[in-house]
Coordinates of N, CA, C and O in Angstrom, one line a residue:
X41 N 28.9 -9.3 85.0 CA 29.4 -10.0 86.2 C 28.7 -9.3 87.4 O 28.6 -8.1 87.7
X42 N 28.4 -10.5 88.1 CA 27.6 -9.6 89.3 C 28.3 -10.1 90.6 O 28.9 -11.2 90.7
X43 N 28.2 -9.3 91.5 CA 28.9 -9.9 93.1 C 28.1 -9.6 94.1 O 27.6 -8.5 94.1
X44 N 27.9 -10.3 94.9 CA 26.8 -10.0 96.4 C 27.8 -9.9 97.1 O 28.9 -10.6 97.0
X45 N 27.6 -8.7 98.5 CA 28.3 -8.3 99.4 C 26.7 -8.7 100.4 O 25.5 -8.4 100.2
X46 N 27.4 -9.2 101.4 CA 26.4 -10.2 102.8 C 26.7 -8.8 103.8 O 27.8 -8.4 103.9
X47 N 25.8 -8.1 104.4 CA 26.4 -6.6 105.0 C 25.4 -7.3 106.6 O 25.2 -6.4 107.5
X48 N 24.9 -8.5 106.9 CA 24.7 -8.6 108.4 C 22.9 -8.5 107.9 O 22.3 -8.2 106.9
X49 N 22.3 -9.1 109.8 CA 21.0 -9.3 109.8 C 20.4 -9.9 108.3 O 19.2 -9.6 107.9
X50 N 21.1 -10.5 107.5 CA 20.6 -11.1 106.1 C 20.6 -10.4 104.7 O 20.2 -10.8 103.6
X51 N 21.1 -9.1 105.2 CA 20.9 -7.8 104.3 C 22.2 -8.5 103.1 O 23.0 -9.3 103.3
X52 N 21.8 -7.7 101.9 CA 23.2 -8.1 101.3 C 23.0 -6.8 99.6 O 22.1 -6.6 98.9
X53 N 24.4 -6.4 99.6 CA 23.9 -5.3 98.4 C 25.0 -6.0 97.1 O 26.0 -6.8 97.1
X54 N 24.5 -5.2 96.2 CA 25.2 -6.0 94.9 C 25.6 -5.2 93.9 O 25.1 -4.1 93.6
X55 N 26.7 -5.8 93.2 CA 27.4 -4.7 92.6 C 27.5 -5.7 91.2 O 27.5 -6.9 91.2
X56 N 27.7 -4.8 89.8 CA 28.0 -5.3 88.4 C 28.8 -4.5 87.7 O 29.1 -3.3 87.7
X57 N 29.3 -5.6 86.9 CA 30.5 -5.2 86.0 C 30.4 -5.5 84.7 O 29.4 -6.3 84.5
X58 N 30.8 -5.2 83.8 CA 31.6 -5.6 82.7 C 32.4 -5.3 82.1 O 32.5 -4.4 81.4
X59 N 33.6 -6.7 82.5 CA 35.1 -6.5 82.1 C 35.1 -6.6 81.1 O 34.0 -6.4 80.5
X60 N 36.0 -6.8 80.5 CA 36.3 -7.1 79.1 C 37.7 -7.5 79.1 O 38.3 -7.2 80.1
X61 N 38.4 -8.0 78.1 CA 39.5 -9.1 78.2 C 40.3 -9.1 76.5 O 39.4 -9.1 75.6
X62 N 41.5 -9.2 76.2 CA 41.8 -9.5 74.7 C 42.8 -10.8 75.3 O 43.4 -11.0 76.4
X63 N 42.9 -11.6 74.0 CA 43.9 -12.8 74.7 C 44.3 -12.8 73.1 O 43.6 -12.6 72.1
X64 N 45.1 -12.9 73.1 CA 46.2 -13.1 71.6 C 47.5 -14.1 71.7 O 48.5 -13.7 72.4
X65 N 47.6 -15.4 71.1 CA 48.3 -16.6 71.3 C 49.0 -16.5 69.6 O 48.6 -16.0 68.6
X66 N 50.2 -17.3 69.7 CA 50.9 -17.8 68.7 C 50.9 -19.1 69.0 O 50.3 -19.7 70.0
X67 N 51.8 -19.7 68.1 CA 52.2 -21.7 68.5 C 53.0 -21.8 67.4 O 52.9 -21.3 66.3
X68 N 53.7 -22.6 67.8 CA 54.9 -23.3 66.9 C 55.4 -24.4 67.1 O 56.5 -24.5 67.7
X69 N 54.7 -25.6 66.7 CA 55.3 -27.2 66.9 C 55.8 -27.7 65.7 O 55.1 -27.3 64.8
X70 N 56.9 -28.6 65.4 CA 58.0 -29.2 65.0 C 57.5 -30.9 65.5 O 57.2 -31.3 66.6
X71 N 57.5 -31.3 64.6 CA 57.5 -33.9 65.3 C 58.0 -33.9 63.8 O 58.3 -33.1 63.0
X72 N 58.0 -34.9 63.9 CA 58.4 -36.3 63.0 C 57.5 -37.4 63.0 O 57.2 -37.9 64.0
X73 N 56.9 -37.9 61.9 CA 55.9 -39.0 61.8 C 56.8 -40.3 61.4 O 57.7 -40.4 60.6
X74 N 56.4 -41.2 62.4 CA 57.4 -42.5 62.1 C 56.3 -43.7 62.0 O 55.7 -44.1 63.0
X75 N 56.1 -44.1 61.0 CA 55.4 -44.9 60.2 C 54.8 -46.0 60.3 O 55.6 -46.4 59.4
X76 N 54.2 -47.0 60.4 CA 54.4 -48.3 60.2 C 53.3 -48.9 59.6 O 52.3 -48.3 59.4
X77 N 53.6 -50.2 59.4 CA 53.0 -50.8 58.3 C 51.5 -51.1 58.9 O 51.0 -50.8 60.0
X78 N 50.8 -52.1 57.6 CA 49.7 -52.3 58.5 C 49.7 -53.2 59.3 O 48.7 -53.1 60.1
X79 N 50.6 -54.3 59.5 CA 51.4 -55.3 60.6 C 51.0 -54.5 61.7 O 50.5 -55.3 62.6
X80 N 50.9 -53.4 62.1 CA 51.1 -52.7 63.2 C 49.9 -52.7 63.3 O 49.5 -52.8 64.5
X81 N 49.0 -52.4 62.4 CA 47.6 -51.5 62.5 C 47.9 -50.2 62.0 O 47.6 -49.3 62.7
X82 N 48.5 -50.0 60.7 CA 48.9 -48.7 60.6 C 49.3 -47.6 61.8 O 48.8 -46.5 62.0
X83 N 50.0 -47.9 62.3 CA 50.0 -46.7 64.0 C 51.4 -46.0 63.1 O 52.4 -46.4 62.4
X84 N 50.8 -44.4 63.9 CA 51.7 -43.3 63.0 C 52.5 -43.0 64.4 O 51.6 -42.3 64.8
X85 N 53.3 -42.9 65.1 CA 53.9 -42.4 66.2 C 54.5 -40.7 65.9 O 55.2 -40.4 64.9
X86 N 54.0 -39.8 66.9 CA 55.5 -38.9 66.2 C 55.4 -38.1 67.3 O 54.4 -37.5 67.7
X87 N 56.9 -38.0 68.0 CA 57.5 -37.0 69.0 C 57.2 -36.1 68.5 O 57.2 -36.1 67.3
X88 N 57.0 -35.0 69.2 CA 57.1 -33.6 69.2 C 57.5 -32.2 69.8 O 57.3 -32.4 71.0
X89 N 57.8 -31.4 69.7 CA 58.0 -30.2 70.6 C 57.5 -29.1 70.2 O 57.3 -29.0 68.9
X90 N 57.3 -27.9 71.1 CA 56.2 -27.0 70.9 C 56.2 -25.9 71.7 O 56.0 -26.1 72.9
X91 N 56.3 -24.5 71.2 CA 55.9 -23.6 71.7 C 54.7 -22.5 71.9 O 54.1 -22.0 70.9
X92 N 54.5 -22.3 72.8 CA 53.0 -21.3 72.4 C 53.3 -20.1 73.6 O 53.7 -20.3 74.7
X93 N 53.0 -19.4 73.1 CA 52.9 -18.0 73.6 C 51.4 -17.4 73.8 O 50.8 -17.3 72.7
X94 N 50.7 -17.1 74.9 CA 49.7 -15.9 75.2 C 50.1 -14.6 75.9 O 51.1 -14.3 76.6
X95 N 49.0 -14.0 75.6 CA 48.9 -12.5 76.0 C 47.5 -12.2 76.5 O 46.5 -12.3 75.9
X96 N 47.6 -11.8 77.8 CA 46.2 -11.6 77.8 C 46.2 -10.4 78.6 O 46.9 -10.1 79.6
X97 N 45.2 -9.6 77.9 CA 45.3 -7.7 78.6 C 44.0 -7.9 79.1 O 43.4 -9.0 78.7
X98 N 43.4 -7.1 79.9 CA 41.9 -7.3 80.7 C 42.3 -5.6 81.0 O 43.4 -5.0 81.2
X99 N 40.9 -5.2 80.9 CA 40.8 -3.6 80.7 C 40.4 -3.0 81.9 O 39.4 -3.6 82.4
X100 N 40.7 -2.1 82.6 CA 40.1 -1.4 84.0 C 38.6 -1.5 83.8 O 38.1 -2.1 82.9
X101 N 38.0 -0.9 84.9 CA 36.6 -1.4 84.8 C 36.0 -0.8 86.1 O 36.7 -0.7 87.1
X102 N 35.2 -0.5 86.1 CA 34.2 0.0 87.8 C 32.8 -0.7 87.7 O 32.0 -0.7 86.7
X103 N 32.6 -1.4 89.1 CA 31.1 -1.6 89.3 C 30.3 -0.4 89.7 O 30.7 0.7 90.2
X104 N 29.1 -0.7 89.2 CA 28.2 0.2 89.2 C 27.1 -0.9 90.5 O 26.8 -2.1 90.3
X105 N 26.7 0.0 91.5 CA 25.9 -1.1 92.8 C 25.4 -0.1 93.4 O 25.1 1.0 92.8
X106 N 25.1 -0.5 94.9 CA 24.7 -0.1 95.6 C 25.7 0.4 97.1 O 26.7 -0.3 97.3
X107 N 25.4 1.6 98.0 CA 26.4 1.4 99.0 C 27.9 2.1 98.7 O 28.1 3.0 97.9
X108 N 28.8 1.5 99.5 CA 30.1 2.3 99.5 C 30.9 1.2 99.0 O 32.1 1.2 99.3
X109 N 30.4 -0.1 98.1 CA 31.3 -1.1 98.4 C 31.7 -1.6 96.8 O 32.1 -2.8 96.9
X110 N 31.8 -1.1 95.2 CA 31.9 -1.5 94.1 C 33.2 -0.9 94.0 O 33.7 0.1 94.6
X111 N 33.5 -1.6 93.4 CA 35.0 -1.7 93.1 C 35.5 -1.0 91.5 O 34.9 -0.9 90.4
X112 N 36.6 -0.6 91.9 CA 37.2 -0.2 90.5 C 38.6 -1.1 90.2 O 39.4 -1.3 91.1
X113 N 38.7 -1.5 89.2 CA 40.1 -2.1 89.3 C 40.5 -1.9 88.5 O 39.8 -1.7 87.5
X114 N 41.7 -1.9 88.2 CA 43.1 -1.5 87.3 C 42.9 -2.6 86.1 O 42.4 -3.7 86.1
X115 N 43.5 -2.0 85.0 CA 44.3 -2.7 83.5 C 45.0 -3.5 84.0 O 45.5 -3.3 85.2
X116 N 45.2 -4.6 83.4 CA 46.4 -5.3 83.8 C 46.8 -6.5 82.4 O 45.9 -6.6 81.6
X117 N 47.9 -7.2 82.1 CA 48.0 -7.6 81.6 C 49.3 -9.0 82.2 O 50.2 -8.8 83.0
X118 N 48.9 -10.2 81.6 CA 49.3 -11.3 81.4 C 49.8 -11.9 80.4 O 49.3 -11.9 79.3
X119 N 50.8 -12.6 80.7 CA 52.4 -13.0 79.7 C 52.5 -14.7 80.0 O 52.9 -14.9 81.2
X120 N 52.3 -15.9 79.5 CA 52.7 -17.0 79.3 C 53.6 -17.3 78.5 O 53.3 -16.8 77.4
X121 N 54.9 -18.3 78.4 CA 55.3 -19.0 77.6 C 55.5 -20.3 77.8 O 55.9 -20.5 78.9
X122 N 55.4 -21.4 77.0 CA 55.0 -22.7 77.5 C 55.6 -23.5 76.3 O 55.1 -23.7 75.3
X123 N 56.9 -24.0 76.8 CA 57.3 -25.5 76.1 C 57.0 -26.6 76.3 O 57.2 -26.8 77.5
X124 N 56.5 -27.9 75.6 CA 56.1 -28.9 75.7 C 56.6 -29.9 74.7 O 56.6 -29.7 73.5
X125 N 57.0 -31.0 75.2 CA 57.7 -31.9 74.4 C 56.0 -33.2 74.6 O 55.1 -33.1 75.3
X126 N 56.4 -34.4 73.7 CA 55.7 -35.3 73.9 C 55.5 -36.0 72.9 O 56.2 -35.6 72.0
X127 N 54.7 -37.3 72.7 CA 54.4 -38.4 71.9 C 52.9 -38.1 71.4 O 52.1 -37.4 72.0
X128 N 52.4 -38.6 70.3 CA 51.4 -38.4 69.6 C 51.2 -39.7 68.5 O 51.7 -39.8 67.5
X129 N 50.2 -40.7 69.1 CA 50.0 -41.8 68.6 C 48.8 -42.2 67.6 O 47.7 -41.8 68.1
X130 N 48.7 -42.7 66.5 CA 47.1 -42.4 65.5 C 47.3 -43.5 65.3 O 48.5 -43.9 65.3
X131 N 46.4 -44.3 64.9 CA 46.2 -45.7 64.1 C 45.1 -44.9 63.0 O 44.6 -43.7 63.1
X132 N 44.9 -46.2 61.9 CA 44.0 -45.9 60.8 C 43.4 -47.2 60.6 O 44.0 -48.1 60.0
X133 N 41.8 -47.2 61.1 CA 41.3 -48.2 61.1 C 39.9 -48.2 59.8 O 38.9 -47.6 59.9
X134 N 40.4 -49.3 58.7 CA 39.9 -49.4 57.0 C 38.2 -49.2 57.7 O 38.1 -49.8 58.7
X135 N 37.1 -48.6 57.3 CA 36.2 -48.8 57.2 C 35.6 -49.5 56.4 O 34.6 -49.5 57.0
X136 N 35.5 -50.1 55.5 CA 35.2 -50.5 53.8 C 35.8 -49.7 53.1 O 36.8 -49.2 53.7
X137 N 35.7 -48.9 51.4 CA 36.2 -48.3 50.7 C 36.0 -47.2 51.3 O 37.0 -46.9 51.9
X138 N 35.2 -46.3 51.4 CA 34.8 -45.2 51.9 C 35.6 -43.9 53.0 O 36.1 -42.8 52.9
X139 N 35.2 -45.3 54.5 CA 35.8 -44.3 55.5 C 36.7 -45.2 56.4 O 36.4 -46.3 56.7
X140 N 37.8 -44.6 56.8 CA 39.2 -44.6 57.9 C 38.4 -44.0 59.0 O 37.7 -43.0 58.9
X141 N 38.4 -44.7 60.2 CA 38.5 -44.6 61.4 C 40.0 -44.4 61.9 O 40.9 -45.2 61.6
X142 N 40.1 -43.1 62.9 CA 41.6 -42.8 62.9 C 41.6 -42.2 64.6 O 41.6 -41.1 65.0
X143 N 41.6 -43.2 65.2 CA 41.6 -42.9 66.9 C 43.0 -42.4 67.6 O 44.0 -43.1 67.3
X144 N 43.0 -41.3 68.4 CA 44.7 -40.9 68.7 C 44.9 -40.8 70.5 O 44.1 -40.5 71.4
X145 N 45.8 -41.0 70.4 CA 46.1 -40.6 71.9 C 47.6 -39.5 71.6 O 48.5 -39.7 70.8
X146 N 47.4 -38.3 72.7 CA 48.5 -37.2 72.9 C 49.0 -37.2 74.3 O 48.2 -37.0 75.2
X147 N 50.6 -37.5 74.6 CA 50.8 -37.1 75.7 C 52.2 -36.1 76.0 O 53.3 -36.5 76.0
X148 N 51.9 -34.7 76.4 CA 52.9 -33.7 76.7 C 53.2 -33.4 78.0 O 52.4 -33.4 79.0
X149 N 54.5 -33.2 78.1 CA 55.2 -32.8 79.2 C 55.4 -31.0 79.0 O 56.3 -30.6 78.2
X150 N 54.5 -30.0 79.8 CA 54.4 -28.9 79.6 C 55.1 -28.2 80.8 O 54.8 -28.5 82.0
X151 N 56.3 -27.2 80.4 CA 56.8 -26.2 81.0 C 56.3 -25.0 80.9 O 56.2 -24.6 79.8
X152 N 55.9 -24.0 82.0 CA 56.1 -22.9 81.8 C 57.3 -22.0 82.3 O 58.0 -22.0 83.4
X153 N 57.3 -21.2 81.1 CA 58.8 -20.4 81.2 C 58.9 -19.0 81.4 O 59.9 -18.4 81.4
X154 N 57.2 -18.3 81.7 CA 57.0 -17.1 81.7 C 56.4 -16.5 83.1 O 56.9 -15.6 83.8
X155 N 55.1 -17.3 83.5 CA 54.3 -16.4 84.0 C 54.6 -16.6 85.7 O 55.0 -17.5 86.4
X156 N 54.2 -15.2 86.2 CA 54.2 -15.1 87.6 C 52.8 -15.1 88.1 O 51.9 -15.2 87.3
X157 N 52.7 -14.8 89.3 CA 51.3 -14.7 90.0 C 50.9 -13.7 89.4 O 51.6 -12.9 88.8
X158 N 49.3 -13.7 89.7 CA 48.4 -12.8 89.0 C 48.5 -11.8 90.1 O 48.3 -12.2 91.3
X159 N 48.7 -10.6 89.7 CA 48.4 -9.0 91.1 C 47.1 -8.3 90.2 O 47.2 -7.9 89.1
X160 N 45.9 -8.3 91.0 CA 45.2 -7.3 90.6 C 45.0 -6.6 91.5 O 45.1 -7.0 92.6
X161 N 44.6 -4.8 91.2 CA 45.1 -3.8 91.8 C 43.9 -3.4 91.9 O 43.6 -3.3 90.7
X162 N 42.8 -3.0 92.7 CA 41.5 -2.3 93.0 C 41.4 -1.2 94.2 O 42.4 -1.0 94.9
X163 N 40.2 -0.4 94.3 CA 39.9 0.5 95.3 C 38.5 0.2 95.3 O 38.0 -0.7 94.7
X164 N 37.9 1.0 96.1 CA 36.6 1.0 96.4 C 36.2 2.4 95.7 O 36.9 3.3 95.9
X165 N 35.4 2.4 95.0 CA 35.2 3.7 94.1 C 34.6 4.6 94.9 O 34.5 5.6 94.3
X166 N 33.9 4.8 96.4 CA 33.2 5.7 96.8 C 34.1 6.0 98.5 O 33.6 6.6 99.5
X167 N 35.4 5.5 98.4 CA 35.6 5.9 99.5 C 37.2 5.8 99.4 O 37.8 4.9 99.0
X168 N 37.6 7.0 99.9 CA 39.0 7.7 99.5 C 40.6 6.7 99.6 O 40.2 6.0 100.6
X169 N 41.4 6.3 99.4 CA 42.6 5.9 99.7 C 42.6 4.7 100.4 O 43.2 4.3 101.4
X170 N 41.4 3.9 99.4 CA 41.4 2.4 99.9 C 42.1 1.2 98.5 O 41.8 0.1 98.2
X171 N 42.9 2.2 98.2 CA 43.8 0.9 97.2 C 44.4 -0.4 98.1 O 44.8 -0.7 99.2
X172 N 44.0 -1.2 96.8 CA 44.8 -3.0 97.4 C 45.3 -3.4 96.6 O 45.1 -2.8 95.5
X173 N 46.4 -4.6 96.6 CA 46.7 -5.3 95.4 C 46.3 -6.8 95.9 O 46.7 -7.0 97.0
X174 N 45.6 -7.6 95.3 CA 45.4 -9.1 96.1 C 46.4 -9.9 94.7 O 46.3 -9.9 93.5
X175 N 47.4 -10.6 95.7 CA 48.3 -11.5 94.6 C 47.9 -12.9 94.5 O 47.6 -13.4 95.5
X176 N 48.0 -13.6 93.3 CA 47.7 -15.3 93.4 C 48.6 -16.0 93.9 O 49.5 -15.5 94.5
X177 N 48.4 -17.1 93.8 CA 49.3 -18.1 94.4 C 50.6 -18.2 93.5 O 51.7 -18.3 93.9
X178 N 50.3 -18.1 92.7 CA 50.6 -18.8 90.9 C 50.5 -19.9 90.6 O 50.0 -20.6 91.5
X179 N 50.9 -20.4 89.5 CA 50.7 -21.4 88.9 C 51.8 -22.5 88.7 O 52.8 -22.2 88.2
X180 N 51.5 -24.0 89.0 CA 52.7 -24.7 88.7 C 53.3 -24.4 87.4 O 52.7 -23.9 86.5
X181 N 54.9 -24.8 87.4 CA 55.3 -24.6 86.1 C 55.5 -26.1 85.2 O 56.0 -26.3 84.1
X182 N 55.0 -27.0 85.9 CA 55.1 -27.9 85.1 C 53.9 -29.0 85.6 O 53.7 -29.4 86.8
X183 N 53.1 -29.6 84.2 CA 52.1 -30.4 84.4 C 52.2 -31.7 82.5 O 52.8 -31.8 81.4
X184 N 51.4 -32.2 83.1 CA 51.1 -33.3 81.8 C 49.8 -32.9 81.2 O 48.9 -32.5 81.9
X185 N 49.7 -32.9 79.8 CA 48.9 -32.5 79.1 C 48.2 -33.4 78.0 O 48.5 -33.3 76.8
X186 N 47.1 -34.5 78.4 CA 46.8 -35.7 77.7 C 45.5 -35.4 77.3 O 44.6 -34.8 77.9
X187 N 45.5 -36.1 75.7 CA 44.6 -36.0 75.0 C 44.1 -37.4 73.7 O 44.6 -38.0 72.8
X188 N 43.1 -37.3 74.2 CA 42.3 -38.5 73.2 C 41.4 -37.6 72.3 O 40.8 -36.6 72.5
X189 N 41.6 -38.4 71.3 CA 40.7 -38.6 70.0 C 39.9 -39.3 69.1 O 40.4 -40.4 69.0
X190 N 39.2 -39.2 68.5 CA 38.2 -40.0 67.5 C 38.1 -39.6 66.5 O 37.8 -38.5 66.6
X191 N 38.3 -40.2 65.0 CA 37.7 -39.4 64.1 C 37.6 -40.6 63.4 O 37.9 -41.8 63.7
X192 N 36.6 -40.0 62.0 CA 36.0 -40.6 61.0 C 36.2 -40.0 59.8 O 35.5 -39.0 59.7
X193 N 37.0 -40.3 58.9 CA 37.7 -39.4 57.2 C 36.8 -40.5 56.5 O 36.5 -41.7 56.7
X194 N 36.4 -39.5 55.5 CA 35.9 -40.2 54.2 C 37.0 -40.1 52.9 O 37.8 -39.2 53.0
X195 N 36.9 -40.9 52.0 CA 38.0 -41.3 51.2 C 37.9 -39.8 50.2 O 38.8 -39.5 49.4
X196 N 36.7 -38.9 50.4 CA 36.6 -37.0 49.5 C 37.5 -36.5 50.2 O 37.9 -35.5 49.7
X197 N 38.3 -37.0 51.9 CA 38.4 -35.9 52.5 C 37.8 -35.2 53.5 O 38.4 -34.5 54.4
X198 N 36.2 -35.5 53.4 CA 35.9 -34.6 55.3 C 36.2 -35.4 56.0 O 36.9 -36.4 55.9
X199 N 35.8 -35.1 56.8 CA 36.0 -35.6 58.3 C 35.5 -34.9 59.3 O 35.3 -33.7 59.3
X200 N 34.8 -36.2 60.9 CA 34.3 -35.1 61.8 C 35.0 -35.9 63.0 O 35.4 -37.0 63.0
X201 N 35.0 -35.1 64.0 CA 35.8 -36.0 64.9 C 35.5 -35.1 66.3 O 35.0 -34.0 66.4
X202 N 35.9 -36.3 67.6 CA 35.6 -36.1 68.7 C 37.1 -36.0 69.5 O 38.1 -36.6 69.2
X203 N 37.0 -35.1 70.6 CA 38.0 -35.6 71.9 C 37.8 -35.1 73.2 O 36.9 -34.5 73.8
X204 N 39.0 -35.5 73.7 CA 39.0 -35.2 75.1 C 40.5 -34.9 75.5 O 41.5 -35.4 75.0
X205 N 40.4 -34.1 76.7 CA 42.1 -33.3 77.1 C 41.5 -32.8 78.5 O 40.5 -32.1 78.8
X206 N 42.4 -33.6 79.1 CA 42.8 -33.1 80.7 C 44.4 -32.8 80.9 O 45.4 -33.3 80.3
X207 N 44.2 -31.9 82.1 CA 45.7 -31.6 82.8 C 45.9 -32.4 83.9 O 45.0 -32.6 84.6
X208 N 47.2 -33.0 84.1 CA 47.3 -33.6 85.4 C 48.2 -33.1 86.4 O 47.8 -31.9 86.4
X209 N 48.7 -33.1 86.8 CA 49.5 -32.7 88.2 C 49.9 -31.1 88.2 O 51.0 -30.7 88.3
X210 N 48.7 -30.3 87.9 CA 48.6 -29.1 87.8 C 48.1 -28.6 89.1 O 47.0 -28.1 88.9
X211 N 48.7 -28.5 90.5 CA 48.4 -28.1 91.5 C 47.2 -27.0 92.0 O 47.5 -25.8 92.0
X212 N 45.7 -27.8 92.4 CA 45.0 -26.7 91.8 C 44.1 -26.2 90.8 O 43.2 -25.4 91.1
X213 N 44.3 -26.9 89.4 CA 43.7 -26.6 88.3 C 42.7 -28.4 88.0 O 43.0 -29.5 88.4
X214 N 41.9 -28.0 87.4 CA 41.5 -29.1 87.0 C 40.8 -28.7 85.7 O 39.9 -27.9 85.5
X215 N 41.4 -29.5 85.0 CA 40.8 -28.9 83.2 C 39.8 -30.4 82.6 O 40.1 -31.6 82.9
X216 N 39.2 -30.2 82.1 CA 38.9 -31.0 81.2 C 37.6 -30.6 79.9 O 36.4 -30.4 80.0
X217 N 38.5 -30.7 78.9 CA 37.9 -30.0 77.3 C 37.3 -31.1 76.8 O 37.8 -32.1 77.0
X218 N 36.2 -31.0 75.9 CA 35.8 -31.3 75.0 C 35.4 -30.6 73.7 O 35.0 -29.5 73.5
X219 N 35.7 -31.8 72.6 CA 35.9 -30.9 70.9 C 34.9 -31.8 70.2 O 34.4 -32.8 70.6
X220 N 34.5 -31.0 68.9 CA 34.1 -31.2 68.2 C 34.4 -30.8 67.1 O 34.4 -29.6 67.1
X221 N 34.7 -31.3 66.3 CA 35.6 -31.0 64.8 C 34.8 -31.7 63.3 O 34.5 -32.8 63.1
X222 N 34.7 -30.6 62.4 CA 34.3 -30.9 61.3 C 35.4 -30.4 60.5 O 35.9 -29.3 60.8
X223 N 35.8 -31.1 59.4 CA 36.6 -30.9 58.3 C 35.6 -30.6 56.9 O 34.6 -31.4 56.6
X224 N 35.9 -29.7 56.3 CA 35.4 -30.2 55.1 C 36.2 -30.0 53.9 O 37.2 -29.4 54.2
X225 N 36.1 -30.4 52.6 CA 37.1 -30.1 51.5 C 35.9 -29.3 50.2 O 34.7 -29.5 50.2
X226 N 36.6 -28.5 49.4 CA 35.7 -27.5 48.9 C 36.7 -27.0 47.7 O 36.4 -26.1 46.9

């Protein structure tokens, strides 16, 4: 990680890091699949609810630069807990014998129940009793969590599949993932 510091007349000196970070998560979701025929188009509905837990520790660290101006900053670690209820919709569309086309839509209502603003804690490594703490804003605790999908199963069992997941009324954040997914059977 590199940072430029702008020091006037166009001058500017630069400092590097490397942080390092562990993130360690659990999850625990609970639905019901509620069924229907092929009248419907096969569509599988099923509520759900869900917990997940992260941890994320990020390790002290000093830049190494130029000047009076690299930073050292403190260990610190971060705590999320996040419930989410929501609907989860799949159809299963016959290919010939072979392969099911199986397209989904996900929509969650996500709480968070844990985390506060981020505090990181630094000094300037070459000049005495210049500790700070700079705090975040934080984070909303509640946003929608929507997700599309695509897949293609063969009647062996693989499967490869595509999607997409954004956050919405996350004050702030703007996410948007893309997957790629291979199954295979063995």
């Amino acid at each position: 990680m590199d940072r430029t510091l702008l020091v006037g007349n166009g001058a500017s000196l630069k400092a590097s890091a490397s942080p390092r970070a562990l993130l360690a998560g659990a999850s625990l979701e609970a639905g019901y699949n509620i069924v229907s025929g092929p009248a419907m188009g096969n569509l599988t509905l099923t509520p759900f609810a869900g917990l997940d837990w992260l941890h994320m520790g990020f390790k002290g660290y000093s830049e190494s630069g130029q000047g009076s101006f690299p930073l050292s900053v403190d260990k610190r670690s971060e705590q999320m807990m996040l419930g989410q209820v929501g609907l989860r919709a799949s159809w299963q569309v016959a290919l010939g014998d072979k392969f099911t086309l199986v397209p989904s839509l996900k929509a969650a209502y996500v709480h968070d129940f844990r985390s506060n603003p981020t505090r990181i804690t630094g000094r300037f490594t070459s000049i005495q009793d210049t500790r700070f703490t700079i705090a975040g804003r934080g984070q909303d605790k509640n946003w929608t969590d929507l997700t599309a999908g695509l897949q293609l199963v063969s009647s062996d069992g693989y499967a490869i599949g595509l999607s997409y997941r954004t956050v919405l009324g996350a004050r702030g954040a703007k996410s948007n993932q893309f997957g790629l997914g291979i199954s295979l059977k063995w």
